[in-house]
Amino acid sequence: MEGSPPTAGAAAPEVRDLGPLFDPRSIAVVGASEDASKWGGDLAARLLRSPAGRSIHLVNRKGGTVQGSRACSSLREIHSPVDLVFLAMPAAGFEDAVDDALGVGARAIVVVTAGLGELGGEGRERQRAAVERVRAAGGLLVGPNCPGVADTTTGLQAVALLDIPPGPIAFVSQSGGVGDEVVTRALDYGQGFTRFVTLGNQADVGIADVLWSLIDHEETRLVALYAEDLRDGRRLAAAAAACVAAGKPVLMLTPGRTEASSRAARSHTGALTSDSSVVDAVCDAVGAARVDTPDELVELAVGLLAGRRARGGALAITSDGGGHSAIAADVATAQGLTVPRFSEALRARLAGLLPVNAALDNPVDFAIASVDPSAHATIGRTVLESGEVDALLVTGEFGYWGARFPELAGPGDGEMRAALDLAALARDTGVPVVVSTVNKGRSPAVETLLAEGVPVYREIGSAARVLAGLARGSAAEPGGLPDLPAPSAEPVTADGYWAAREALSAHGIPFVPARLARDADEALVAARELGFPVAVKAMGLLHKSDAGGVVLDLAAPPALLAACEELRRRLCPTALSVERMAPREQGVELIVGCRQDARFGPVVLVGLGGIYAEVLRDVAVALAPVDHARARRLLEGLRGAALLQGARGRAPLALAAAAEVAAALSRFAAAHPEVTEVELNPLLVTPDAAVALDARLVLAPPASQT
Amino acid sequence: MEGSPPTAGAAAPEVRDLGPLFDPRSIAVVGASEDASKWGGDLAARLLRSPAGRSIHLVNRKGGTVQGSRACSSLREIHSPVDLVFLAMPAAGFEDAVDDALGVGARAIVVVTAGLGELGGEGRERQRAAVERVRAAGGLLVGPNCPGVADTTTGLQAVALLDIPPGPIAFVSQSGGVGDEVVTRALDYGQGFTRFVTLGNQADVGIADVLWSLIDHEETRLVALYAEDLRDGRRLAAAAAACVAAGKPVLMLTPGRTEASSRAARSHTGALTSDSSVVDAVCDAVGAARVDTPDELVELAVGLLAGRRARGGALAITSDGGGHSAIAADVATAQGLTVPRFSEALRARLAGLLPVNAALDNPVDFAIASVDPSAHATIGRTVLESGEVDALLVTGEFGYWGARFPELAGPGDGEMRAALDLAALARDTGVPVVVSTVNKGRSPAVETLLAEGVPVYREIGSAARVLAGLARGSAAEPGGLPDLPAPSAEPVTADGYWAAREALSAHGIPFVPARLARDADEALVAARELGFPVAVKAMGLLHKSDAGGVVLDLAAPPALLAACEELRRRLCPTALSVERMAPREQGVELIVGCRQDARFGPVVLVGLGGIYAEVLRDVAVALAPVDHARARRLLEGLRGAALLQGARGRAPLALAAAAEVAAALSRFAAAHPEVTEVELNPLLVTPDAAVALDARLVLAPPASQT
């Protein structure tokens, strides 16, 4: 499966039974040692502490006593069936251990051992061969090169050196270290996990397999993953879409935005990192949220688990200090939120509640909360009940009094009441209420907020980022994950410009009128048919523009004949394409292209072309095929969309026609996996039409077309 | 001073003696109460704990005993001189208390009391009148509406409800709440303050005054400020520049990037927030760093206090885990840093130090640090000694073993040695070494790093942001803060288009050739002199383009005459300007403008014009006047600079000529404070020249010209 792009049907579920992994009746640890700072030793000690009802077998080459229990010297000494085997011995013993595990009936094998596939070459081959035997026996293999698996809903704690706290999050990670950090951060918020799975080299079980197991997993309320290699990407995307559809937000931490992080990923687990813009497109399509760090992952998870999304980006900010609220307004706006002015009516209502020195507009500065913390809740309720905003951010020093003067009854009690009132306000209105305070985690009122499901952050930047996340895509892009059509029965076999023109024209892509000519005389006939001025292009060159194989703006026969002669002398073209000059000055040039992504299959890109491409670097990417509406949204989402929509009094351009071309090209690419790249550059969009002025098409090398 | 833009000479120091504020021999607190949760009560209790050698007087209306000490019922009962008086009584008694304070010889008065200038109107007038009396008596006033002042170098702890820990940072804040947060964050890093000053309404002492006092303050190694109202901005900027020149980094937290935060600021302390892009320009000019939140302020302060700046943005990342290093590479790149590939030679040296499964390129994934933490230092040294990077980021789980297994001697000791080695590496190379680890603050090795001056952050985002800060402007922009020239002896008195053309042409701004014509006949004569095609503009209209008062591309006399007639009929212009058509298609249109900023005086803006202005929103701002080199850097710094430099095979444009025009316009604006706005739009830049095609000039209303 690895390396071959997905084809039609690859998105079908193919759900594997991970029961033996998450809820085994009996477990063995091979490589169980006495040293609890080593993975094998810690796993042994950890599993021995398992709740009753699960039999645990330790295996150590030397037998004897390990962690206070008797150890076998080989799996073969165990005479009862073992569901799940952890392999933590040196890599040299890998094959024998796998065979022994299958011999005792293991249905799941977790290979903790490193030094296999991630080294490439022979290690990868050893890993592949073992997976083949495990699959043939109907089993599954996790790893190699991973610290383990936990399922707090079944009492399985088997991640080396890490306690997994219980909670509603399922986390799947290729990296043990990142998993460690995510657990540490989650504990700061009192959050925990249903399932926690590290996958290492993903030799067999991949992220998609785990995601499919989570869709119906009742205790799991949110799914998060850390992945460097997204593998069978369409299948993963389909699983993520199904999780979102089942009401479980999906968070993706997937490095690879930069060339350097791809380098890190490639060398880490032999992973090929997916092109980052494609990952963004997948997240848009399925309604998953992409995050950049473990902190952001946990912060957003905490926000999403509160269960309230914002209808839009309009934010109210209330604070017990004007400095904090001014900073919050800046930070929130930088995150794409708005902090709109309140209506006269709302300002009047607030004036009735606040002292004369308070700021009554958004952001609201109470100026009294240090005396009366209940203002946090009463003002918040007045603001939210106005319906003028989509979310509330309470910032400043909430919880100050309880943290600073635990002995003072008045203000501390007021804060506790305000915490309960804020939680009730969020529940009553269904609107996100988020608190940012310097006193997080040290104040009873703050602990109350967290316990009542109101997210509290210590940094205003975190709070603003989460609020932006709650306002963004609460659902999949309309249309969601597109289905892949069956490959066309008539694959494309030629890749020259003229062949591309013909293939694409047949699929409804409009080109500027052109005639093929063998020589200057035929060119002249063609030009007279088309009407001057014309352009002439030399055929049979890979990059005809770069080679000077295109001559534009030939206004009359002498110029045309001279150009043909010059091209013949310099480039010996196989033929000439004579084309009617397009009215470039009346329009904007786009690039529209498709390519086959190794992980996610066909993707489509639209962007501004010509000089704008250089300056704006402004493109949008989506999984192909896209329909007309999706193509139009891609175009409208470009930063430079104003150029298409008639900026500065220009006539609006034929956006619908451009969208139709992009949709048609994406359908073509989706049905032609043998076409690895196809591009219209430029696609000229005028007020009346969209017409391709040039095309490029690349076929897969014959070997991989079989 | 308030509201009047700075003029020549305003940048002169005018250093005020703040000695009575920071090192008073005797102090009185008016409004000292028994309740230590109130500002007056806490200040009294706090000052009573002062080190010996300073006499403290408490004043409470009722006299008696307060906080265990005898209180006077009035300042007038004190018969020895009092240097510094804190006023924390209700606002009603403000004037009497000020007069009494001056009566006992107070040289500094800190007004904690709120309810004065921040309410506007009468409150502002009361405040102004009091300041007048204090200044007349040779004293100074801090506040009103602020929690106090501390100077740990003199043992003065007088910020209500807040202990100021000692350390090398001086912090000046308009907001008490933000000050509170900054102290809390600094404690996380074991950092503290020399001077900590809250200024509230800044009725007398402003941020600039405090900054001037810090330039020669030996114990202060870094200056940070929170300001909503930058007041006398050029004087503040000059003080900041002097701090930077004295080797003290300056950090500015100044909300107002958005309209909503400006609203918050205006209503907070009656402040007028400076236009945010001007603040950025000031930071560039003086070499200060702008930050967005208290967290970022403290994080960057910790990084800068380590005393090592990066020569450039090339970063090496080393990690004990590939996941962490991949994430770090993404986050660092998003901050504008680069993570360059290592040379073959360096990779070969690393291969000799690392196991076969390590990643040898940048980022480096040790794959062994969990076993041998000393790799953190040995790899770091090899990388830095190559000279291939400007800074080192160590990420992952440094400090893990000491935090997790304090009882295990081996790995924990290795981490301690690695911490000392990393600190030595930073000292030896003078290159920034920054650590990001999930284990911050819980591990002896991490505490060692912090104590040895190696910044450690808990979040990779913080570490990357600080590294970007260390790579950015370690010094002021060449040329620094420009001097303001004396106002021109010949102020501009007319603001029509033709008057602007004449005034600006006289100052060396090239305009497209034009002639003024009274009617169509004169216009025809003018056009023949200039040569067709021409444009014609109707004079005497404020927005001639919007009103349809400009007709372009008149190729021959009939078209010109028709256009003149049409303009006459529709607009009744006072005159016509006939102008030679400029070769717009050969160039790019810029906007170049200047305006008088209320805080910082003349500023200059350059940006792409026409359709690009719409799409790119791409402008650069600097304090005026700018010289040719600075103007050129502004143009080259535009996102769309490629358009000027000859993108996609176009001829490069006359950047030098455009820079000269911008410099000339900025000199004009600096010498003409009566011109509140002046703009060339467009300034056409072709391969050969820069020429203004239109101009606009706005004069201050006569009243404020006096």
Coordinates of C-alpha atoms in Angstrom, one line a residue, chain B residues 230-541:
Chain B
L230 CA 2.7 57.5 24.5
R231 CA 2.2 61.2 25.0
D232 CA 5.2 63.2 24.0
G233 CA 6.3 60.5 21.7
R234 CA 9.5 61.9 20.2
R235 CA 10.9 62.6 23.7
L236 CA 10.0 59.0 24.7
A237 CA 11.6 57.7 21.6
A238 CA 14.7 59.6 22.3
A239 CA 14.9 58.2 25.8
A240 CA 14.4 54.7 24.5
A241 CA 17.1 55.2 21.9
A242 CA 19.4 56.4 24.6
C243 CA 18.7 53.3 26.7
V244 CA 19.4 51.1 23.7
A245 CA 22.6 53.0 23.1
A246 CA 23.6 52.4 26.7
G247 CA 23.3 48.7 26.1
K248 CA 19.9 48.3 27.7
P249 CA 17.3 46.5 25.5
V250 CA 13.9 48.3 25.5
L251 CA 10.7 46.3 25.2
M252 CA 7.4 48.0 24.4
L253 CA 4.0 46.5 25.1
T254 CA 1.6 49.1 23.6
P255 CA -1.8 48.0 22.6
G256 CA -3.7 49.8 19.9
R257 CA -3.0 47.6 16.9
T258 CA -6.7 47.4 16.5
E259 CA -9.6 49.8 16.6
A260 CA -11.1 47.9 19.6
S261 CA -8.0 48.0 21.7
S262 CA -7.8 51.7 21.0
R263 CA -11.3 52.0 22.3
A264 CA -10.3 50.1 25.4
A265 CA -7.3 52.4 25.9
R266 CA -9.2 55.6 25.3
S267 CA -11.7 54.8 27.9
H268 CA -9.2 53.4 30.3
T269 CA -7.1 56.4 31.2
G270 CA -8.4 59.0 28.8
A271 CA -5.5 58.0 26.6
L272 CA -5.2 58.6 22.9
T273 CA -3.5 55.6 21.5
S274 CA -0.9 56.2 18.9
D275 CA -1.5 54.8 15.4
S276 CA 0.1 51.4 15.7
S277 CA 2.2 51.4 12.6
V278 CA 3.8 54.6 13.8
V279 CA 4.8 52.7 17.0
D280 CA 6.3 50.0 14.9
A281 CA 8.2 52.6 13.0
V282 CA 9.5 54.1 16.3
C283 CA 10.6 50.7 17.5
D284 CA 12.5 50.1 14.2
A285 CA 14.1 53.5 14.5
V286 CA 15.3 53.3 18.1
G287 CA 16.0 49.5 18.1
A288 CA 13.3 48.7 20.7
A289 CA 11.3 45.4 20.5
R290 CA 7.6 45.5 20.4
V291 CA 5.7 42.7 22.1
D292 CA 2.0 41.8 22.2
T293 CA 1.3 40.3 25.6
P294 CA 2.8 40.3 29.1
D295 CA 4.0 36.7 28.5
E296 CA 5.9 37.7 25.4
L297 CA 7.4 40.6 27.2
V298 CA 8.8 38.5 30.0
E299 CA 9.9 35.7 27.7
L300 CA 11.8 38.0 25.5
A301 CA 13.3 39.9 28.5
V302 CA 14.6 36.5 29.8
G303 CA 16.1 35.8 26.4
L304 CA 17.7 39.3 26.1
L305 CA 19.1 39.3 29.6
A306 CA 21.2 36.2 28.6
G307 CA 23.1 38.9 26.7
R308 CA 23.6 37.1 23.4
R309 CA 22.1 38.2 20.1
A310 CA 22.0 36.2 16.9
R311 CA 23.9 37.6 13.9
G312 CA 21.1 36.2 11.6
G313 CA 18.2 33.9 11.5
A314 CA 19.8 30.6 10.8
L315 CA 18.9 28.2 13.5
A316 CA 20.2 24.7 14.5
I317 CA 17.6 22.5 16.3
T318 CA 18.8 19.6 18.3
S319 CA 16.4 17.2 20.2
D320 CA 16.1 13.9 22.0
G321 CA 13.1 13.2 19.9
G322 CA 12.2 13.5 16.2
G323 CA 8.7 14.6 16.9
H324 CA 9.7 17.6 19.0
S325 CA 12.3 18.6 16.4
A326 CA 9.9 18.5 13.5
I327 CA 7.4 20.6 15.4
A328 CA 10.2 23.0 16.4
A329 CA 11.3 23.4 12.8
D330 CA 7.8 24.4 11.7
V331 CA 7.3 26.8 14.5
A332 CA 10.7 28.4 14.1
T333 CA 10.1 28.9 10.3
A334 CA 6.7 30.4 11.0
Q335 CA 8.6 33.0 13.1
G336 CA 10.8 33.9 10.2
L337 CA 13.9 31.9 11.2
T338 CA 15.5 29.4 8.8
V339 CA 16.6 25.8 9.6
P340 CA 19.3 25.4 7.0
R341 CA 20.8 22.0 5.9
F342 CA 24.2 21.3 7.4
S343 CA 27.3 21.0 5.3
E344 CA 28.5 17.5 4.3
A345 CA 31.5 18.1 6.7
L346 CA 29.3 18.9 9.7
R347 CA 27.0 15.9 9.0
A348 CA 30.1 13.7 8.9
R349 CA 31.3 15.0 12.2
L350 CA 27.9 14.4 13.7
A351 CA 27.8 10.9 12.3
G352 CA 30.9 10.1 14.3
L353 CA 29.1 11.1 17.5
L354 CA 25.6 9.7 17.1
P355 CA 24.1 6.2 16.7
V356 CA 23.0 4.9 13.4
N357 CA 19.3 5.7 13.9
A358 CA 19.9 9.4 14.6
A359 CA 19.0 12.1 12.2
L360 CA 22.2 13.9 11.2
D361 CA 20.8 16.9 9.4
N362 CA 19.2 20.0 10.8
P363 CA 17.1 19.4 12.9
V364 CA 19.3 16.8 14.7
D365 CA 17.4 14.0 16.4
F366 CA 19.9 12.3 18.9
A367 CA 17.9 9.2 19.4
I368 CA 20.1 8.6 22.4
A369 CA 19.7 11.4 24.8
S370 CA 17.3 9.4 26.9
V371 CA 20.2 7.1 27.6
D372 CA 23.0 9.7 27.5
P373 CA 21.9 13.3 28.2
S374 CA 25.4 14.6 27.7
A375 CA 24.6 14.4 23.9
H376 CA 22.7 17.6 24.3
A377 CA 25.9 19.5 25.0
T378 CA 28.4 17.5 22.8
I379 CA 26.2 17.8 19.7
G380 CA 25.4 21.4 20.5
R381 CA 29.1 22.2 20.6
T382 CA 29.9 20.4 17.4
V383 CA 27.1 22.3 15.6
L384 CA 27.9 25.7 17.0
E385 CA 31.6 25.4 16.4
S386 CA 30.9 24.8 12.7
G387 CA 29.8 28.4 12.4
E388 CA 27.0 27.3 10.1
V389 CA 24.2 28.7 12.3
D390 CA 23.4 31.8 14.3
A391 CA 21.7 30.2 17.3
L392 CA 20.9 26.8 18.9
L393 CA 17.5 25.6 20.0
V394 CA 17.6 22.5 22.3
T395 CA 14.1 21.0 22.3
G396 CA 12.5 17.8 23.6
E397 CA 12.5 16.6 27.2
F398 CA 15.7 18.0 28.6
G399 CA 15.6 17.6 32.4
Y400 CA 13.3 14.5 32.1
W401 CA 15.5 12.1 34.1
G402 CA 16.2 14.4 37.0
A403 CA 12.5 15.3 37.2
R404 CA 11.2 11.8 36.8
F405 CA 13.7 9.7 38.5
P406 CA 15.4 11.9 41.2
E407 CA 16.7 8.7 42.8
L408 CA 18.6 7.5 39.7
A409 CA 22.2 8.8 39.8
G410 CA 23.3 8.2 36.1
P411 CA 21.0 10.0 33.7
G412 CA 20.1 12.8 36.2
D413 CA 23.8 13.5 36.7
G414 CA 24.3 13.5 33.0
E415 CA 21.7 16.1 32.6
M416 CA 23.3 18.3 35.2
R417 CA 26.6 18.0 33.4
A418 CA 24.9 18.8 30.1
A419 CA 23.3 21.9 31.6
L420 CA 26.6 23.2 32.8
D421 CA 28.2 22.3 29.4
L422 CA 25.4 24.1 27.5
A423 CA 25.9 27.2 29.6
A424 CA 29.6 27.1 28.9
L425 CA 29.0 26.6 25.2
A426 CA 26.8 29.7 25.1
R427 CA 29.5 31.7 27.0
D428 CA 32.3 30.4 24.8
T429 CA 30.6 31.0 21.5
G430 CA 28.6 34.1 22.3
V431 CA 25.8 32.6 20.3
P432 CA 22.2 32.3 21.7
V433 CA 21.4 28.9 23.2
V434 CA 17.8 28.5 24.1
V435 CA 16.1 25.4 25.6
S436 CA 12.5 24.4 25.3
T437 CA 11.4 21.5 27.4
V438 CA 8.2 20.1 28.8
N439 CA 10.0 19.6 32.1
K440 CA 10.7 23.3 32.8
G441 CA 10.8 24.2 36.4
R442 CA 10.6 20.8 37.8
S443 CA 14.1 19.6 37.2
P444 CA 17.4 20.4 38.8
A445 CA 19.1 20.5 35.4
V446 CA 16.6 23.1 34.2
E447 CA 17.1 25.2 37.3
T448 CA 20.8 25.0 36.6
L449 CA 20.3 26.2 33.1
L450 CA 18.3 29.2 34.2
A451 CA 20.7 30.1 37.0
E452 CA 23.6 29.9 34.4
G453 CA 21.9 32.3 32.1
V454 CA 20.5 29.9 29.5
P455 CA 16.8 30.8 28.8
V456 CA 14.5 27.8 29.2
Y457 CA 10.8 27.9 28.0
R458 CA 8.0 25.4 28.6
E459 CA 6.5 26.0 25.2
I460 CA 8.2 25.6 21.9
G461 CA 6.2 28.6 20.6
S462 CA 7.8 30.8 23.2
A463 CA 11.3 29.6 22.5
A464 CA 10.9 30.2 18.8
R465 CA 9.5 33.7 19.3
V466 CA 12.4 34.6 21.6
L467 CA 14.9 33.3 19.1
A468 CA 13.3 35.4 16.4
G469 CA 13.5 38.4 18.7
L470 CA 17.2 37.7 19.4
A471 CA 17.8 37.6 15.6
R472 CA 15.9 40.8 14.9
G473 CA 17.2 44.3 15.3
S474 CA 19.8 44.1 17.9
A475 CA 20.4 47.8 17.3
A476 CA 18.6 50.8 16.1
E477 CA 17.9 51.3 12.4
P478 CA 20.9 52.9 10.8
G479 CA 20.3 56.6 11.1
G480 CA 18.1 55.9 14.1
L481 CA 15.7 58.6 15.3
P482 CA 15.7 61.4 12.8
D483 CA 16.2 65.0 14.1
L484 CA 13.3 67.4 13.4
P485 CA 14.4 70.5 11.4
A486 CA 13.2 73.9 12.4
P487 CA 9.9 74.8 10.9
S488 CA 10.2 76.5 7.6
A489 CA 10.2 80.3 7.6
E490 CA 7.8 80.1 4.7
P491 CA 4.8 78.1 5.8
V492 CA 2.5 76.7 3.2
T493 CA -0.8 78.7 3.0
A494 CA -2.7 77.2 0.1
D495 CA -3.9 73.7 -0.3
G496 CA -5.3 73.3 -3.8
Y497 CA -3.8 70.8 -6.2
W498 CA -1.9 73.4 -8.2
A499 CA -0.6 75.1 -5.1
A500 CA 0.6 71.7 -3.8
R501 CA 2.3 71.0 -7.2
E502 CA 4.1 74.3 -7.0
A503 CA 5.2 74.0 -3.3
L504 CA 6.4 70.4 -3.8
S505 CA 8.1 71.1 -7.1
A506 CA 10.0 73.8 -5.3
H507 CA 11.2 71.2 -2.9
G508 CA 12.5 68.9 -5.6
I509 CA 9.5 66.6 -6.2
P510 CA 9.3 65.9 -10.0
F511 CA 5.8 66.1 -11.5
V512 CA 4.5 65.2 -14.9
P513 CA 4.7 68.3 -17.1
A514 CA 1.5 70.4 -16.9
R515 CA 0.1 73.8 -17.8
L516 CA -2.7 75.7 -16.1
A517 CA -5.4 76.8 -18.5
R518 CA -8.4 79.0 -17.9
D519 CA -10.5 77.6 -20.8
A520 CA -10.6 75.1 -23.6
D521 CA -8.7 77.4 -25.9
E522 CA -5.8 77.8 -23.5
A523 CA -6.0 74.0 -22.8
L524 CA -5.4 73.4 -26.5
V525 CA -2.4 75.7 -26.6
A526 CA -1.0 73.9 -23.5
A527 CA -1.6 70.5 -25.0
R528 CA 0.3 71.4 -28.2
E529 CA 3.2 72.6 -26.1
L530 CA 3.2 69.5 -24.0
G531 CA 2.5 67.1 -26.9
F532 CA -0.4 64.8 -27.2
P533 CA -1.7 62.5 -25.6
V534 CA -2.7 64.6 -22.6
A535 CA -4.9 64.4 -19.5
V536 CA -7.0 67.2 -18.2
K537 CA -8.0 67.9 -14.6
A538 CA -10.7 70.2 -13.2
M539 CA -9.2 72.5 -10.6
G540 CA -11.1 73.7 -7.5
L541 CA -12.5 70.4 -6.4

